[in-house]
Amino acid sequence: MSGIESINARRRPIVRLGVFLISHSLIVSVICCIAAILALLLLPVLAKSTYVSENALMPGSANTMLSNQEVSEADRLVKDVNALSLESVDAGINIAKLIARYMADLGAEVCYHKFRRQQNQFNPLHFFLSTDPVVVQRNISCSSFGVNTVGVIRAPRGDGKEAIVLVTPYNSSRIDAAEASSLGIGYSIFSLLSQVTWLAKDIIWLAADSRFGVYAPVASWLKDYHTPLFSGLGQVNAGVCHESNDLLKLKDAMVSDTNISKIFTRAGTMAAALVVKVVDRHNEADEDTLSIFAEASNGQMPNLDLINIVNYLAVHRQGLRVKVEKFWSLLDSKFLNFVGETVELLGKVAKSLNPNWRFGMPVAEYVEGTATLASSLFNQALGVPTGPHGAFRDYQVDAITLEISPKGSLKSMGQRIDFLMRGGRLVEAVVWSVNNLLEKFHQSFFLYLLTSPSKFVSVGIYMIAFALLIAPLPIVAASLCSDANRRDSSLSKEGSSQPHASADEPNPTLKSWRWLHAAKSVFVIHFWSSLVTLLPHFISKMPSGTSASSLLIWLSLCILSLFLLYTILGSPFSHITTSRPQEWAILKSVTVSAAFIGLCLMSVINFATAEIGALLIVPMCLIACPLKLDLQDWSFRALIRAASNLTLVLIAFPPATFYLLKGGIEGSDSVSVGNFWNWLETLWAWNSATYLYIGMVHLPCWVLCLNILLHPR
Amino acid sequence: MKKNWYFNLRTLLFSFLLFISSWVSSCSSSYSATTMHTNNWAVLVCTSRFWFNYRHMANTLSLYRTVKRLGIPDERIILMLADDMACNARNKYPAQVFNNENHRLNLYGDNVEASSVDYRGYEVTVENFFRVLTGRHENAVPRSKRLLSDEGSHILLYMTGHGGDEFLKFQDSEELQSHDLADAVKQMKEKRRWDDAHDHHVLGFMNWFKELLIMVDTCQAATLFSQLHSPGVLAIGSSMKGENSYSHHLDSDVGVSVVDRFTFYTLAFFERLNIYDNASLISLFASYNPNLLMSTAYYRTDLYQRQLDKVSVTNFFGSVMETIHTDTAYKASSSMKSLDSEMDSIIDETASMDERRSLISTNIEDQIDNSNMAQNCPFHKKMSEFYDKIKEIRDVDTLVNYGLVLTLPVLAVSTLLSR
């Protein structure tokens, strides 16, 4: 005994700590999970106010110069566009020509950019990579072309190495007053910037033809911008559609107008991009509002400084009300209100103890912050960009969408001019500020969650919750494994005293390799899951399937392939012998380790996905225990455990999670069977890593937990 | 260990320097007080680059304009500007720099000639700054880029940029530390003596000053002076330790802050003055109102011998020096023993200064140096007086007779003692 004690004493403290944690794994995991959820709930309280950290930006240091002259010219453009759209149903190319003429009159370099509609196809081999140029589809109808109009102002004394991009999307086939006024805002700034002397970066105005969605034109323009393909538009045209009416017109326009460049016009590398969108929602607002959208693909965010300067300028200079997206349904959540009240109470108590403690916030603010935070987390986790700005992030350009909605009607001239002036001044001030920039945005955060336009939670704080959530996983895995081994050895000691049991006794060297069997079954499930992840690609190739039927086909294929694999490679239950009652514990231990690895990997790719995923997986993994054991036990605790196991497994089944969330957020009537399939389709169409996560981490983990539940001891 | 060793070496070196200086100054400790103020120099440094630091360049150019207006000629101003705001693409007014939003005065106008900026852009480094102060230049560096002051010079050293506790940032990459500054000033003070001690061995041009005013407009400027210990140095900074120095106002037309508070109020003080005014340094220092500066201007006077209220600001910011009326005409030979001789020597010296400017040969300078030294060092003076006296005596015979008579008592005493 003294020998063992001395060994214990000689151990290093970190080892002793590890042993302590592993031996108390139950308490540790309960504490960690509760602490993690508390930390998540406290995030809005821990949010900091934003500040501009880049010195060079100096937002609002200069007076805006946009005057009535530019705005009234812009208003003329708006009127012309509106007139064109009334004239013909499909104004199409005429609007592009009109914009090009206006641009050219300002002395800018103008060119058209023609792009093809792109079907976003799931291509399993090209995940995360940009898809190949359009050649894939042969029989594209000629009407599936869009035409962007691009104008470039060169900085008079700049070095021409950098550029700022303005994007105004408009639907050329059906342009409305709001989109026309977004063109108006773009034009007013463009005309102002063509006269100023202080530009250090070139200005690119992209009037994006959004008839195939707002994202596609911007993405294809960016791809052409960054691909050094030295060919004119004519060469691109030389493919399929000579007879297309629109393109002929376009060619005519190019021939007749010498101001319009025939080659793709480029400027320097992009310092920042602003997408300006006008949305007419006259029902809600009593003042002009600005909504900021920032989430790009896979939870990437633009530098916080960009949001900071826009927010600062909009609030303090133009007097706009700034909003970011939030889950409105969370605002009347009873639970959140209760938590908010608790936080407020705690804050008051803390303040009464020490007036310097600034803790706590009003209930309304807390609930609003949580709703915004949840939306921010959800949008990042989804991995689908929330607007055309997402296309810029793929080229490491910081970009956001400014969605401005006027308080009055855009029909009346006075209100429209006033609105154009405000919007224009905001964008001008942002351009001025970005123009001051010396390098790329780099000073402020890239990893953050917004709780309001002027408050954020940085990565250092929000990862605490995640770290607490996944911390119990390795501890529980280790404790399960050592427990099972210990029981096994004690059992074998008993067995050795009884000679007749020795036939079943495994070789002691093999005993330490017992986990190999469990690892094999975990591997089989993961193999299956990666097969299943690829299946939708083939299902989507099948003709004439509704989303509901596709989903059913997919599910049935999943089950079929699972059983097929079980028969070929053996199921986790195939190796069970009575002598080893702790088989399920070893399986659980390996499952938990696999989930830990999967979550850690995912947190590097898309943190928000990993955070939400951990919320679902971790409790399920930790509680999982064979139902048979619980039912045999028939105690209160065992029953509770069995019930919670069943509910967790039900909730964590990916389609079930989806329907529950959707029903909770949007109301139960909006849910239909095919939704999940459509949702999956958007995920892979946008190359979202969340799709991979669901397929290759979440699903296998869920199946393994189900296996443990159904384990016959 | 390595650091320790380094420190040991440094202290050794330091004590060695101290030893040398004390040894050398045994000969010449008194003459810094007796040397007259002969000329004025200004070294104006803007240490920060980038467009958003517009105000630092405007500060420096404003001060340049002021000292030039008060009489320091362009060739005695070393202007160092780390960036060129006037030609920055972001400048709404190309080739113009303003220090006030009223845009009444273009600092980059006619008074800044192309050659006025001696060090520009990336030439403004800590190394070059030290080279200017200590006079250790490459051979190819033109005279216009050198600080050719002498022992009668009053030097104004103005620096502005971003600083912190005991450092001032240069460009975006290096720092000037308070130790470095003190060391450079000390070298300026001692360089000349070093040259003397090793006759004819001159390390570049001499650097010297009679009085040095260091004015720094940066955050925690006072900390930059903490290591200074050379006599004749007066230092003033815009803020104490732990304080920031703030900009004065934003020009919303140009879109940047155009001047710092300390410099703004310094300029405001000088705008009221002309070259004939007699405002004292103490009145300048007292004019800084902490409420307006939003920081506490700090000045260090313990190394400075004169009373601040007796010293006119134009002693540093202008080129006004005490004029001394003499009865006699200019004399080339300087063998007078009275005060006149000192006067003459000054005239002589200024003449030699001018000469020096036109002559490059170091030999000639050395000779001038030696003759100058002869008048300044008391020991040399005594010797030369004695020599002159001997020369004056014409009657050699009587001298010999007197000598013989004097030897008799000596002989008597010695025989008395030897008995």
mmCIF file of C-alpha atoms in Angstrom, chain A residues 205-414:
data_model
loop_
_atom_site.group_PDB
_atom_site.id
_atom_site.type_symbol
_atom_site.label_atom_id
_atom_site.label_comp_id
_atom_site.label_asym_id
_atom_site.label_seq_id
_atom_site.Cartn_x
_atom_site.Cartn_y
_atom_site.Cartn_z
ATOM 1 C CA TRP A 205 -20.129 50.966 -59.328
ATOM 2 C CA LEU A 206 -21.698 47.657 -60.213
ATOM 3 C CA ALA A 207 -25.343 47.885 -61.250
ATOM 4 C CA ALA A 208 -26.081 44.214 -60.832
ATOM 5 C CA ASP A 209 -28.799 42.610 -62.886
ATOM 6 C CA SER A 210 -30.549 40.503 -60.290
ATOM 7 C CA ARG A 211 -33.093 38.724 -62.429
ATOM 8 C CA PHE A 212 -31.557 35.416 -61.354
ATOM 9 C CA GLY A 213 -31.216 36.381 -57.735
ATOM 10 C CA VAL A 214 -29.045 39.022 -56.137
ATOM 11 C CA TYR A 215 -26.120 36.753 -55.447
ATOM 12 C CA ALA A 216 -25.430 35.283 -58.890
ATOM 13 C CA PRO A 217 -24.549 38.487 -60.806
ATOM 14 C CA VAL A 218 -22.180 39.714 -58.110
ATOM 15 C CA ALA A 219 -20.524 36.324 -57.750
ATOM 16 C CA SER A 220 -19.982 35.903 -61.467
ATOM 17 C CA TRP A 221 -18.689 39.456 -61.856
ATOM 18 C CA LEU A 222 -16.263 38.877 -59.008
ATOM 19 C CA LYS A 223 -15.093 35.650 -60.561
ATOM 20 C CA ASP A 224 -14.434 37.359 -63.883
ATOM 21 C CA TYR A 225 -12.775 40.255 -62.091
ATOM 22 C CA HIS A 226 -10.345 37.950 -60.375
ATOM 23 C CA THR A 227 -9.777 35.598 -63.291
ATOM 24 C CA PRO A 228 -7.236 37.058 -65.654
ATOM 25 C CA LEU A 229 -9.136 36.156 -68.804
ATOM 26 C CA PHE A 230 -8.033 38.657 -71.406
ATOM 27 C CA SER A 231 -10.924 38.503 -73.767
ATOM 28 C CA GLY A 232 -13.580 40.977 -74.704
ATOM 29 C CA LEU A 233 -17.270 40.582 -74.352
ATOM 30 C CA GLY A 234 -17.571 39.658 -78.013
ATOM 31 C CA GLN A 235 -15.498 36.584 -77.462
ATOM 32 C CA VAL A 236 -17.622 35.437 -74.591
ATOM 33 C CA ASN A 237 -20.646 35.953 -76.771
ATOM 34 C CA ALA A 238 -19.229 33.797 -79.524
ATOM 35 C CA GLY A 239 -20.780 30.736 -77.945
ATOM 36 C CA VAL A 240 -24.380 29.939 -78.389
ATOM 37 C CA CYS A 241 -26.846 32.678 -78.898
ATOM 38 C CA HIS A 242 -26.268 34.947 -81.828
ATOM 39 C CA GLU A 243 -29.913 35.259 -82.463
ATOM 40 C CA SER A 244 -30.727 36.453 -78.986
ATOM 41 C CA ASN A 245 -32.514 39.699 -79.238
ATOM 42 C CA ASP A 246 -31.123 41.251 -76.112
ATOM 43 C CA LEU A 247 -27.558 40.440 -76.926
ATOM 44 C CA LEU A 248 -27.848 41.840 -80.382
ATOM 45 C CA LYS A 249 -29.158 45.005 -78.870
ATOM 46 C CA LEU A 250 -26.295 45.004 -76.468
ATOM 47 C CA LYS A 251 -23.835 44.652 -79.282
ATOM 48 C CA ASP A 252 -25.503 47.456 -81.147
ATOM 49 C CA ALA A 253 -25.246 49.609 -78.099
ATOM 50 C CA MET A 254 -21.574 48.840 -77.779
ATOM 51 C CA VAL A 255 -20.900 49.630 -81.393
ATOM 52 C CA SER A 256 -22.838 52.858 -81.349
ATOM 53 C CA ASP A 257 -21.470 54.125 -78.072
ATOM 54 C CA THR A 258 -17.747 54.665 -78.229
ATOM 55 C CA ASN A 259 -17.561 55.569 -74.567
ATOM 56 C CA ILE A 260 -18.276 52.032 -73.532
ATOM 57 C CA SER A 261 -15.289 49.827 -73.223
ATOM 58 C CA LYS A 262 -15.358 46.524 -75.022
ATOM 59 C CA ILE A 263 -13.026 44.855 -72.640
ATOM 60 C CA PHE A 264 -13.651 43.972 -69.037
ATOM 61 C CA THR A 265 -12.722 47.009 -66.978
ATOM 62 C CA ARG A 266 -10.787 46.423 -63.827
ATOM 63 C CA ALA A 267 -9.462 48.559 -61.010
ATOM 64 C CA GLY A 268 -7.214 47.575 -58.112
ATOM 65 C CA THR A 269 -7.770 45.116 -55.309
ATOM 66 C CA MET A 270 -10.955 45.745 -53.413
ATOM 67 C CA ALA A 271 -10.651 47.366 -50.024
ATOM 68 C CA ALA A 272 -14.324 47.093 -49.179
ATOM 69 C CA ALA A 273 -17.669 46.682 -50.845
ATOM 70 C CA LEU A 274 -21.062 48.114 -50.009
ATOM 71 C CA VAL A 275 -24.256 46.652 -51.356
ATOM 72 C CA VAL A 276 -26.944 49.318 -51.310
ATOM 73 C CA LYS A 277 -30.501 48.114 -51.423
ATOM 74 C CA VAL A 278 -33.673 50.092 -50.995
ATOM 75 C CA VAL A 279 -36.671 48.255 -49.631
ATOM 76 C CA ASP A 280 -40.070 49.834 -49.478
ATOM 77 C CA ARG A 281 -41.790 48.850 -46.261
ATOM 78 C CA HIS A 282 -43.962 51.829 -45.549
ATOM 79 C CA ASN A 283 -46.083 49.988 -43.067
ATOM 80 C CA GLU A 284 -43.730 49.836 -40.137
ATOM 81 C CA ALA A 285 -41.354 52.728 -39.876
ATOM 82 C CA ASP A 286 -41.820 56.261 -38.705
ATOM 83 C CA GLU A 287 -38.254 57.097 -39.640
ATOM 84 C CA ASP A 288 -35.778 55.922 -42.234
ATOM 85 C CA THR A 289 -34.264 52.657 -41.157
ATOM 86 C CA LEU A 290 -31.089 50.911 -42.132
ATOM 87 C CA SER A 291 -30.700 47.165 -41.795
ATOM 88 C CA ILE A 292 -27.199 45.762 -41.885
ATOM 89 C CA PHE A 293 -26.576 42.264 -43.217
ATOM 90 C CA ALA A 294 -23.111 40.893 -42.781
ATOM 91 C CA GLU A 295 -23.055 37.092 -42.651
ATOM 92 C CA ALA A 296 -21.185 35.472 -45.512
ATOM 93 C CA SER A 297 -20.760 31.819 -46.328
ATOM 94 C CA ASN A 298 -19.786 29.432 -43.531
ATOM 95 C CA GLY A 299 -20.190 31.946 -40.776
ATOM 96 C CA GLN A 300 -17.516 34.291 -42.061
ATOM 97 C CA MET A 301 -18.057 37.884 -41.102
ATOM 98 C CA PRO A 302 -16.626 41.093 -42.495
ATOM 99 C CA ASN A 303 -14.317 43.014 -40.226
ATOM 100 C CA LEU A 304 -16.241 44.563 -37.376
ATOM 101 C CA ASP A 305 -14.798 47.985 -38.202
ATOM 102 C CA LEU A 306 -16.860 48.142 -41.382
ATOM 103 C CA ILE A 307 -20.055 47.608 -39.417
ATOM 104 C CA ASN A 308 -18.843 50.064 -36.809
ATOM 105 C CA ILE A 309 -18.310 52.918 -39.216
ATOM 106 C CA VAL A 310 -21.594 52.308 -41.010
ATOM 107 C CA ASN A 311 -23.444 52.172 -37.717
ATOM 108 C CA TYR A 312 -21.662 55.265 -36.398
ATOM 109 C CA LEU A 313 -22.309 57.296 -39.518
ATOM 110 C CA ALA A 314 -25.917 56.182 -39.845
ATOM 111 C CA VAL A 315 -26.787 56.926 -36.237
ATOM 112 C CA HIS A 316 -24.691 60.009 -35.522
ATOM 113 C CA ARG A 317 -24.580 61.700 -38.894
ATOM 114 C CA GLN A 318 -27.677 60.756 -40.861
ATOM 115 C CA GLY A 319 -30.035 60.019 -37.986
ATOM 116 C CA LEU A 320 -31.148 56.677 -39.362
ATOM 117 C CA ARG A 321 -32.451 53.932 -37.150
ATOM 118 C CA VAL A 322 -30.076 51.011 -37.521
ATOM 119 C CA LYS A 323 -31.183 47.426 -37.135
ATOM 120 C CA VAL A 324 -29.658 44.034 -37.489
ATOM 121 C CA GLU A 325 -31.677 40.907 -37.968
ATOM 122 C CA LYS A 326 -33.295 39.286 -34.970
ATOM 123 C CA PHE A 327 -35.754 36.526 -34.202
ATOM 124 C CA TRP A 328 -38.927 38.417 -33.531
ATOM 125 C CA SER A 329 -40.629 35.365 -32.092
ATOM 126 C CA LEU A 330 -38.112 35.240 -29.258
ATOM 127 C CA LEU A 331 -39.139 38.682 -28.066
ATOM 128 C CA ASP A 332 -42.237 37.437 -26.249
ATOM 129 C CA SER A 333 -40.631 34.272 -24.984
ATOM 130 C CA LYS A 334 -41.629 33.819 -21.326
ATOM 131 C CA PHE A 335 -38.416 32.044 -20.484
ATOM 132 C CA LEU A 336 -36.181 34.792 -21.864
ATOM 133 C CA ASN A 337 -38.199 37.438 -20.072
ATOM 134 C CA PHE A 338 -37.774 35.503 -16.860
ATOM 135 C CA VAL A 339 -34.016 35.241 -17.383
ATOM 136 C CA GLY A 340 -33.912 38.923 -18.241
ATOM 137 C CA GLU A 341 -35.698 39.811 -15.020
ATOM 138 C CA THR A 342 -33.274 37.675 -13.050
ATOM 139 C CA VAL A 343 -30.345 39.374 -14.701
ATOM 140 C CA GLU A 344 -31.801 42.787 -13.978
ATOM 141 C CA LEU A 345 -32.372 41.854 -10.361
ATOM 142 C CA LEU A 346 -28.841 40.513 -10.042
ATOM 143 C CA GLY A 347 -27.535 43.704 -11.569
ATOM 144 C CA LYS A 348 -29.416 45.787 -9.035
ATOM 145 C CA VAL A 349 -28.129 43.677 -6.159
ATOM 146 C CA ALA A 350 -24.590 43.965 -7.470
ATOM 147 C CA LYS A 351 -24.963 47.720 -7.781
ATOM 148 C CA SER A 352 -26.274 48.054 -4.258
ATOM 149 C CA LEU A 353 -23.255 46.129 -3.028
ATOM 150 C CA ASN A 354 -20.769 48.143 -4.996
ATOM 151 C CA PRO A 355 -21.842 51.060 -7.202
ATOM 152 C CA ASN A 356 -18.849 50.483 -9.473
ATOM 153 C CA TRP A 357 -20.066 47.091 -10.593
ATOM 154 C CA ARG A 358 -21.690 47.549 -13.937
ATOM 155 C CA PHE A 359 -23.535 44.316 -14.312
ATOM 156 C CA GLY A 360 -26.974 43.608 -15.570
ATOM 157 C CA MET A 361 -29.230 45.318 -18.039
ATOM 158 C CA PRO A 362 -32.925 46.121 -18.455
ATOM 159 C CA VAL A 363 -35.208 43.213 -19.360
ATOM 160 C CA ALA A 364 -36.241 44.583 -22.736
ATOM 161 C CA GLU A 365 -32.636 45.170 -23.719
ATOM 162 C CA TYR A 366 -31.662 41.693 -22.601
ATOM 163 C CA VAL A 367 -34.444 39.993 -24.536
ATOM 164 C CA GLU A 368 -33.723 42.046 -27.634
ATOM 165 C CA GLY A 369 -30.027 41.302 -27.340
ATOM 166 C CA THR A 370 -30.727 37.599 -27.034
ATOM 167 C CA ALA A 371 -33.037 37.601 -30.043
ATOM 168 C CA THR A 372 -30.386 39.367 -32.119
ATOM 169 C CA LEU A 373 -27.660 37.108 -30.817
ATOM 170 C CA ALA A 374 -29.711 34.018 -31.636
ATOM 171 C CA SER A 375 -30.315 35.274 -35.146
ATOM 172 C CA SER A 376 -26.643 36.128 -35.563
ATOM 173 C CA LEU A 377 -25.627 32.687 -34.306
ATOM 174 C CA PHE A 378 -28.210 30.956 -36.444
ATOM 175 C CA ASN A 379 -27.260 32.795 -39.629
ATOM 176 C CA GLN A 380 -23.617 32.046 -39.075
ATOM 177 C CA ALA A 381 -24.381 28.423 -38.304
ATOM 178 C CA LEU A 382 -26.434 28.053 -41.443
ATOM 179 C CA GLY A 383 -23.424 29.022 -43.506
ATOM 180 C CA VAL A 384 -25.529 30.620 -46.210
ATOM 181 C CA PRO A 385 -24.738 34.245 -47.016
ATOM 182 C CA THR A 386 -27.499 36.680 -46.171
ATOM 183 C CA GLY A 387 -27.019 38.766 -49.280
ATOM 184 C CA PRO A 388 -24.788 39.526 -52.251
ATOM 185 C CA HIS A 389 -22.062 40.693 -49.878
ATOM 186 C CA GLY A 390 -21.335 37.026 -49.266
ATOM 187 C CA ALA A 391 -19.786 36.742 -52.698
ATOM 188 C CA PHE A 392 -17.122 39.276 -51.721
ATOM 189 C CA ARG A 393 -16.103 37.393 -48.618
ATOM 190 C CA ASP A 394 -15.058 34.475 -50.815
ATOM 191 C CA TYR A 395 -12.343 36.770 -52.159
ATOM 192 C CA GLN A 396 -11.445 38.078 -48.688
ATOM 193 C CA VAL A 397 -13.096 41.421 -49.358
ATOM 194 C CA ASP A 398 -15.006 42.964 -46.492
ATOM 195 C CA ALA A 399 -18.530 43.698 -47.571
ATOM 196 C CA ILE A 400 -21.929 44.351 -46.083
ATOM 197 C CA THR A 401 -25.401 44.950 -47.383
ATOM 198 C CA LEU A 402 -27.105 48.175 -46.406
ATOM 199 C CA GLU A 403 -30.832 47.806 -46.715
ATOM 200 C CA ILE A 404 -32.378 51.223 -46.428
ATOM 201 C CA SER A 405 -36.110 51.614 -46.115
ATOM 202 C CA PRO A 406 -37.708 55.037 -46.330
ATOM 203 C CA LYS A 407 -40.343 56.284 -43.955
ATOM 204 C CA GLY A 408 -42.410 57.921 -46.657
ATOM 205 C CA SER A 409 -43.497 56.813 -50.054
ATOM 206 C CA LEU A 410 -40.961 56.808 -52.858
ATOM 207 C CA LYS A 411 -43.664 57.981 -55.218
ATOM 208 C CA SER A 412 -43.656 61.572 -54.043
ATOM 209 C CA MET A 413 -40.788 63.582 -55.442
ATOM 210 C CA GLY A 414 -39.971 65.612 -52.345
#
